Amino acid sequence: MNILDENIIDNQRRQLNSWRIFVRQIGYEIGRKGMNDREIIPLLHQLSQPTFFTRDDDFYHPKLTHAGYCLVYLDVKKEEVAAFVRRFLRHSAFRTKAHRMGTVVRVSHVGL
């Protein structure tokens, strides 16, 4: 399951859906609006192997590594999120859930 943080703008979520990349967004399809960072990690523990995409660099920390989820910090402009989510999901090292679980990844123009 691919989860978008609440800070991802709506047109990027729609773009992902148009590419047939199924996502749920915090505050809309899952969780509640205004969830703080401390509440998101317990939510991820309740889900089955989620990949969480955010533009919040607070989630890019090795102490947050857990075998049950993947955290992806998108260090890109808000208008580029969808393209970089798609690139990440197509990357050979992260193409499957099994490869993604237990990782905290920073995605940017420079690379992973």
CSV table of C-alpha atoms in Angstrom, one decimal:
chain,number,residue,atom,x,y,z
A,1,MET,CA,0.0,0.0,0.0
A,2,ASN,CA,1.4,3.4,-1.0
A,3,ILE,CA,0.6,6.2,1.5
A,4,LEU,CA,1.0,9.9,0.7
A,5,ASP,CA,1.6,12.4,3.5
A,6,GLU,CA,-1.0,15.1,3.9
A,7,ASN,CA,1.6,17.7,2.6
A,8,ILE,CA,1.5,16.2,-0.9
A,9,ILE,CA,-0.6,18.5,-3.1
A,10,ASP,CA,-3.8,17.2,-4.7
A,11,ASN,CA,-2.8,17.4,-8.4
A,12,GLN,CA,0.2,15.1,-7.7
A,13,ARG,CA,-2.1,12.5,-6.1
A,14,ARG,CA,-4.4,12.8,-9.1
A,15,GLN,CA,-1.5,12.4,-11.5
A,16,LEU,CA,-0.4,9.2,-9.7
A,17,ASN,CA,-3.9,7.8,-10.0
A,18,SER,CA,-4.0,8.6,-13.7
A,19,TRP,CA,-0.8,6.5,-14.0
A,20,ARG,CA,-2.6,3.7,-12.2
A,21,ILE,CA,-0.4,4.0,-9.2
A,22,PHE,CA,-2.8,3.4,-6.3
A,23,VAL,CA,-2.2,5.7,-3.3
A,24,ARG,CA,-4.0,6.6,-0.2
A,25,GLN,CA,-3.4,10.0,1.4
A,26,ILE,CA,-3.3,10.9,5.1
A,27,GLY,CA,-6.3,13.0,6.0
A,28,TYR,CA,-8.4,11.7,3.1
A,29,GLU,CA,-8.5,8.0,2.6
A,30,ILE,CA,-6.6,7.1,5.8
A,31,GLY,CA,-5.9,8.6,9.1
A,32,ARG,CA,-7.2,12.0,9.8
A,33,LYS,CA,-6.4,15.6,8.8
A,34,GLY,CA,-3.8,17.3,10.9
A,35,MET,CA,-2.1,14.2,12.1
A,36,ASN,CA,1.3,15.0,13.6
A,37,ASP,CA,4.5,13.1,12.8
A,38,ARG,CA,4.4,11.2,16.1
A,39,GLU,CA,1.0,9.7,15.1
A,40,ILE,CA,1.9,8.6,11.6
A,41,ILE,CA,4.5,5.9,12.6
A,42,PRO,CA,2.0,4.0,14.8
A,43,LEU,CA,-0.5,4.2,11.9
A,44,LEU,CA,2.1,2.7,9.6
A,45,HIS,CA,2.6,-0.2,12.1
A,46,GLN,CA,-1.1,-1.0,11.8
A,47,LEU,CA,-1.0,-1.3,8.0
A,48,SER,CA,0.2,-4.2,5.9
A,49,GLN,CA,3.7,-3.3,4.4
A,50,PRO,CA,3.0,0.4,3.6
A,51,THR,CA,5.4,2.6,1.7
A,52,PHE,CA,5.0,6.2,3.0
A,53,PHE,CA,5.9,9.1,0.8
A,54,THR,CA,6.5,12.5,2.4
A,55,ARG,CA,8.3,15.8,1.8
A,56,ASP,CA,8.9,16.2,5.5
A,57,ASP,CA,12.6,15.6,6.3
A,58,ASP,CA,11.8,14.6,9.9
A,59,PHE,CA,11.0,11.1,8.5
A,60,TYR,CA,14.5,10.8,7.0
A,61,HIS,CA,16.3,9.3,10.0
A,62,PRO,CA,17.8,5.8,10.4
A,63,LYS,CA,16.1,5.4,13.9
A,64,LEU,CA,12.8,5.2,12.1
A,65,THR,CA,13.8,2.0,10.1
A,66,HIS,CA,11.4,-0.8,10.7
A,67,ALA,CA,10.9,-4.1,8.8
A,68,GLY,CA,7.2,-3.5,8.5
A,69,TYR,CA,7.2,-0.4,6.3
A,70,CYS,CA,9.3,1.8,4.0
A,71,LEU,CA,9.7,5.6,4.5
A,72,VAL,CA,10.5,7.7,1.4
A,73,TYR,CA,11.6,11.3,1.9
A,74,LEU,CA,11.0,13.2,-1.4
A,75,ASP,CA,13.6,16.0,-1.5
A,76,VAL,CA,12.0,17.6,-4.6
A,77,LYS,CA,9.6,20.4,-5.4
A,78,LYS,CA,6.0,19.9,-4.6
A,79,GLU,CA,5.1,19.9,-8.3
A,80,GLU,CA,7.6,17.0,-9.0
A,81,VAL,CA,6.3,14.5,-6.4
A,82,ALA,CA,4.3,12.3,-8.7
A,83,ALA,CA,7.2,11.9,-11.2
A,84,PHE,CA,9.6,11.0,-8.4
A,85,VAL,CA,7.2,8.6,-6.7
A,86,ARG,CA,6.8,6.8,-10.1
A,87,ARG,CA,10.6,6.7,-10.7
A,88,PHE,CA,11.1,5.3,-7.2
A,89,LEU,CA,8.5,2.6,-7.6
A,90,ARG,CA,10.1,1.6,-10.9
A,91,HIS,CA,13.7,1.5,-9.6
A,92,SER,CA,15.1,-2.0,-9.7
A,93,ALA,CA,16.1,-1.9,-6.1
A,94,PHE,CA,12.6,-0.9,-4.9
A,95,ARG,CA,10.3,-2.4,-7.4
A,96,THR,CA,8.7,-4.9,-5.0
A,97,LYS,CA,7.4,-4.5,-1.5
A,98,ALA,CA,9.9,-7.1,-0.3
A,99,HIS,CA,12.8,-5.0,-1.5
A,100,ARG,CA,11.4,-1.8,0.0
A,101,MET,CA,10.5,-3.0,3.5
A,102,GLY,CA,12.9,-1.9,6.2
A,103,THR,CA,14.3,1.0,4.4
A,104,VAL,CA,14.4,4.8,4.9
A,105,VAL,CA,15.2,6.4,1.5
A,106,ARG,CA,15.9,10.0,0.4
A,107,VAL,CA,14.8,10.7,-3.2
A,108,SER,CA,16.2,13.7,-5.0
A,109,HIS,CA,17.4,14.9,-8.3
A,110,VAL,CA,20.9,13.6,-7.4
A,111,GLY,CA,19.6,10.1,-6.8
A,112,LEU,CA,18.5,7.7,-4.1
